[in-house]
Amino acid sequence: QKEVEQDPGPLSVPEGAIVSLNCTYSNSAFQYFMWYRQYSRKGPELLMYTYSSGNKEDGRFTAQVDKSSKYISLFIRDSQPSDSATYLCAMSALYNQGGKLIFGQGTELSVKP
Amino acid sequence: DGGITQSPKYLFRKEGQNVTLSCEQNLNHDAMYWYRQDPGQGLRLIYYSQIVNDFQKGDIAEGYSVSREKKESFPLTVTSAQKNPTAFYLCASSISGTHYEQYFGPGTRLTVT
């Protein structure tokens, strides 16, 4: 079983839709939860990170972490064609416990005009 | 502009040849990382360095080598011992202690035939 599981999609939605992207994990030591966006043939771009449980909002993006269920989500409101990309979740334990990032496989999102 | 540069963008080599991928950053970050990305898989850590003249193996270090002689540079050598070297290679950096906030370069796509 992989430490981090992410539905690879592809996911196709109409412009303006609310998008929900999800990851599950098995390692209860994970404390940091990140979402990256990767356009085709480009390097990943950090969207946001969350420490421990709770919600974090940045513009049209909201990250949620439910540590009791080992489940994280990224919501995109009013999705735009420019949001079409692969979204990667990543997680890590505290820095002094190794701190390396473990990535999900990525979900490919397509937002149709 | 601060950022991470990787060169070249595309690289072609014959089997049995060693090849070195360049990674330079002007963000004044102490920590640097090398990842490999294959289709349908998340990023996997090859090597990382928290400080000049020091580096550690990641999850898939076999067949790779690195050096960290300067803070801004972290080159990766793919040796002939790497069984499946064709992949997309990504370099990242972060401020020491903030491993959860890694910034990525544009990547190098290596094809070995």
Short mmCIF file of C-alpha atoms in Angstrom, two decimals:
data_model
loop_
_atom_site.label_atom_id
_atom_site.label_comp_id
_atom_site.label_asym_id
_atom_site.label_seq_id
_atom_site.Cartn_x
_atom_site.Cartn_y
_atom_site.Cartn_z
CA GLN A 1 0.00 0.00 0.00
CA LYS A 2 1.33 3.43 -0.94
CA GLU A 3 1.74 5.97 1.84
CA VAL A 4 -0.24 8.54 -0.17
CA GLU A 5 -3.06 7.70 -2.56
CA GLN A 6 -4.52 10.14 -5.05
CA ASP A 7 -7.12 9.49 -7.74
CA PRO A 8 -5.27 10.08 -11.03
CA GLY A 9 -8.39 11.16 -12.91
CA PRO A 10 -8.57 12.60 -15.45
CA LEU A 11 -11.25 14.91 -14.09
CA SER A 12 -13.18 17.10 -16.54
CA VAL A 13 -15.49 19.89 -15.37
CA PRO A 14 -17.24 22.87 -16.98
CA GLU A 15 -15.98 26.37 -16.34
CA GLY A 16 -17.38 27.80 -13.10
CA ALA A 17 -17.76 24.42 -11.38
CA ILE A 18 -16.52 23.65 -7.90
CA VAL A 19 -13.70 21.11 -8.05
CA SER A 20 -12.82 18.72 -5.25
CA LEU A 21 -9.43 16.99 -5.28
CA ASN A 22 -8.57 14.45 -2.62
CA CYS A 23 -5.78 12.39 -1.12
CA THR A 24 -5.69 9.73 1.54
CA TYR A 25 -2.65 8.68 3.53
CA SER A 26 -1.59 5.99 5.95
CA ASN A 27 1.26 7.53 7.97
CA SER A 28 -0.10 9.17 11.12
CA ALA A 29 3.23 11.01 11.58
CA PHE A 30 2.45 13.37 8.70
CA GLN A 31 2.00 16.93 9.98
CA TYR A 32 2.47 19.07 6.87
CA PHE A 33 0.12 18.84 3.90
CA MET A 34 0.86 20.57 0.62
CA TRP A 35 -0.85 21.06 -2.71
CA TYR A 36 1.13 21.67 -5.87
CA ARG A 37 -0.10 22.56 -9.36
CA GLN A 38 1.85 21.31 -12.35
CA TYR A 39 1.24 22.46 -15.89
CA SER A 40 2.26 20.14 -18.69
CA ARG A 41 6.05 19.77 -19.01
CA LYS A 42 6.67 22.29 -16.23
CA GLY A 43 7.89 22.08 -12.65
CA PRO A 44 5.32 21.91 -9.82
CA GLU A 45 4.21 25.17 -8.23
CA LEU A 46 3.36 25.28 -4.53
CA LEU A 47 -0.26 26.43 -4.08
CA MET A 48 -0.56 26.18 -0.33
CA TYR A 49 0.42 24.18 2.71
CA THR A 50 -1.37 23.36 5.95
CA TYR A 51 0.11 22.37 9.26
CA SER A 52 -1.84 19.72 11.17
CA SER A 53 -5.64 19.73 10.89
CA GLY A 54 -8.02 22.44 9.74
CA ASN A 55 -8.82 24.60 6.77
CA LYS A 56 -6.83 27.17 4.86
CA GLU A 57 -8.18 29.50 2.20
CA ASP A 58 -6.36 31.43 -0.49
CA GLY A 59 -8.56 33.14 -3.04
CA ARG A 60 -10.53 30.50 -4.93
CA PHE A 61 -8.58 27.66 -3.29
CA THR A 62 -9.40 25.99 0.03
CA ALA A 63 -7.35 23.20 1.59
CA GLN A 64 -8.85 20.93 4.22
CA VAL A 65 -7.10 18.39 6.43
CA ASP A 66 -8.91 15.72 8.45
CA LYS A 67 -6.23 13.88 10.38
CA SER A 68 -8.72 11.60 12.11
CA SER A 69 -9.73 10.20 8.71
CA LYS A 70 -6.26 10.64 7.15
CA TYR A 71 -7.88 12.56 4.32
CA ILE A 72 -7.04 15.88 2.70
CA SER A 73 -8.88 17.90 0.09
CA LEU A 74 -8.35 20.86 -2.18
CA PHE A 75 -11.43 22.76 -3.35
CA ILE A 76 -11.34 25.11 -6.30
CA ARG A 77 -14.27 27.52 -6.59
CA ASP A 78 -15.37 29.13 -9.85
CA SER A 79 -12.94 26.97 -11.81
CA GLN A 80 -11.29 28.52 -14.87
CA PRO A 81 -9.73 26.97 -17.99
CA SER A 82 -6.39 28.25 -16.66
CA ASP A 83 -6.83 25.85 -13.71
CA SER A 84 -6.37 22.94 -16.13
CA ALA A 85 -3.29 21.16 -14.82
CA THR A 86 -2.17 18.20 -12.73
CA TYR A 87 -2.61 18.70 -8.99
CA LEU A 88 -0.23 16.91 -6.66
CA CYS A 89 -0.71 16.45 -2.96
CA ALA A 90 2.39 16.05 -0.80
CA MET A 91 2.89 15.32 2.88
CA SER A 92 5.68 15.18 5.40
CA ALA A 93 6.42 14.54 9.02
CA LEU A 94 8.15 17.07 11.24
CA TYR A 95 11.56 18.22 10.05
CA ASN A 96 13.41 16.41 12.79
CA GLN A 97 11.76 13.15 11.80
CA GLY A 98 13.25 13.18 8.31
CA GLY A 99 10.93 15.74 6.83
CA LYS A 100 11.00 14.45 3.27
CA LEU A 101 7.96 15.03 1.09
CA ILE A 102 5.84 12.08 -0.02
CA PHE A 103 3.82 12.85 -3.14
CA GLY A 104 0.58 11.45 -4.47
CA GLN A 105 0.39 10.37 -8.10
CA GLY A 106 -1.34 13.59 -9.16
CA THR A 107 -4.86 14.28 -10.47
CA GLU A 108 -5.19 15.63 -13.99
CA LEU A 109 -7.87 18.34 -14.15
CA SER A 110 -9.41 19.78 -17.29
CA VAL A 111 -11.75 22.79 -17.07
CA LYS A 112 -13.79 23.22 -20.25
CA PRO A 113 -14.92 26.71 -21.38
CA ASP B 1 14.31 37.55 -10.59
CA GLY B 2 14.97 34.86 -8.03
CA GLY B 3 14.40 31.29 -8.99
CA ILE B 4 15.72 27.87 -9.89
CA THR B 5 17.15 27.08 -13.29
CA GLN B 6 17.69 23.65 -14.75
CA SER B 7 19.51 22.96 -17.94
CA PRO B 8 19.10 21.64 -20.49
CA LYS B 9 15.32 21.31 -20.89
CA TYR B 10 15.68 18.19 -23.02
CA LEU B 11 18.62 15.78 -22.98
CA PHE B 12 19.26 12.72 -25.09
CA ARG B 13 21.94 10.13 -24.35
CA LYS B 14 22.96 6.70 -25.45
CA GLU B 15 22.77 3.82 -23.02
CA GLY B 16 26.00 3.35 -21.08
CA GLN B 17 26.88 7.05 -20.93
CA ASN B 18 26.94 9.12 -17.77
CA VAL B 19 25.12 12.45 -17.94
CA THR B 20 25.06 15.44 -15.57
CA LEU B 21 21.98 17.58 -15.03
CA SER B 22 22.46 21.14 -13.87
CA CYS B 23 20.51 22.88 -11.09
CA GLU B 24 21.21 26.44 -9.96
CA GLN B 25 19.27 28.63 -7.54
CA ASN B 26 19.63 32.29 -6.56
CA LEU B 27 17.08 32.19 -3.74
CA ASN B 28 19.79 31.88 -1.08
CA HIS B 29 18.22 28.60 0.04
CA ASP B 30 20.31 26.20 2.09
CA ALA B 31 18.44 23.02 1.17
CA MET B 32 18.27 21.51 -2.30
CA TYR B 33 16.59 18.37 -3.62
CA TRP B 34 16.46 16.15 -6.68
CA TYR B 35 13.29 14.29 -7.67
CA ARG B 36 12.38 11.98 -10.47
CA GLN B 37 8.87 11.95 -12.03
CA ASP B 38 7.56 9.08 -14.15
CA PRO B 39 4.15 8.96 -15.87
CA GLY B 40 1.39 7.98 -13.47
CA GLN B 41 3.67 8.25 -10.45
CA GLY B 42 4.31 10.96 -7.96
CA LEU B 43 7.67 12.58 -7.46
CA ARG B 44 10.30 10.38 -5.85
CA LEU B 45 13.26 11.76 -3.92
CA ILE B 46 16.70 10.88 -5.28
CA TYR B 47 19.07 12.97 -3.16
CA TYR B 48 18.87 15.99 -0.91
CA SER B 49 21.32 18.40 0.66
CA GLN B 50 20.69 20.57 3.71
CA ILE B 51 24.01 22.39 3.58
CA VAL B 52 27.09 22.83 1.42
CA ASN B 53 29.41 19.80 1.27
CA ASP B 54 26.76 17.52 2.75
CA PHE B 55 24.04 15.42 1.10
CA GLN B 56 21.91 12.35 1.85
CA LYS B 57 20.37 9.62 -0.22
CA GLY B 58 16.66 9.68 -0.84
CA ASP B 59 14.42 6.75 -1.69
CA ILE B 60 15.85 5.94 -5.12
CA ALA B 61 19.54 6.97 -5.02
CA GLU B 62 20.94 3.88 -6.74
CA GLY B 63 22.59 4.79 -10.05
CA TYR B 64 22.77 8.51 -9.23
CA SER B 65 25.40 10.77 -7.67
CA VAL B 66 25.45 14.41 -6.59
CA SER B 67 27.79 17.08 -5.29
CA ARG B 68 27.20 20.26 -3.32
CA GLU B 69 30.34 22.37 -3.54
CA LYS B 70 28.46 25.69 -3.69
CA LYS B 71 25.29 26.83 -1.98
CA GLU B 72 23.63 27.77 -5.25
CA SER B 73 24.48 24.62 -7.22
CA PHE B 74 23.43 20.96 -6.87
CA PRO B 75 24.26 18.94 -10.02
CA LEU B 76 22.94 15.41 -10.48
CA THR B 77 24.85 12.74 -12.41
CA VAL B 78 22.87 9.88 -13.88
CA THR B 79 25.32 7.01 -14.23
CA SER B 80 25.24 3.99 -16.49
CA ALA B 81 24.31 1.94 -13.43
CA GLN B 82 20.81 3.49 -13.37
CA LYS B 83 18.61 0.84 -14.97
CA ASN B 84 15.74 3.06 -16.14
CA PRO B 85 17.13 6.60 -16.51
CA THR B 86 14.53 7.95 -18.93
CA ALA B 87 12.37 10.30 -16.83
CA PHE B 88 11.55 13.91 -15.97
CA TYR B 89 14.03 15.23 -13.39
CA LEU B 90 13.09 18.04 -11.05
CA CYS B 91 15.29 20.09 -8.76
CA ALA B 92 13.88 21.97 -5.79
CA SER B 93 15.12 24.16 -2.97
CA SER B 94 13.87 25.43 0.36
CA ILE B 95 14.93 27.49 3.33
CA SER B 96 16.54 25.24 5.91
CA GLY B 97 13.89 23.98 8.32
CA THR B 98 10.99 24.71 5.95
CA HIS B 99 11.12 21.51 3.95
CA TYR B 100 7.36 21.78 3.43
CA GLU B 101 7.81 24.89 1.29
CA GLN B 102 9.89 23.62 -1.62
CA TYR B 103 10.21 25.57 -4.85
CA PHE B 104 10.81 23.68 -8.06
CA GLY B 105 12.76 24.35 -11.21
CA PRO B 106 11.31 23.79 -14.71
CA GLY B 107 12.74 20.27 -15.00
CA THR B 108 14.94 18.34 -17.43
CA ARG B 109 13.48 15.59 -19.56
CA LEU B 110 16.14 12.91 -20.05
CA THR B 111 15.77 10.28 -22.74
CA VAL B 112 18.23 7.40 -22.89
CA THR B 113 18.15 5.04 -25.87
#
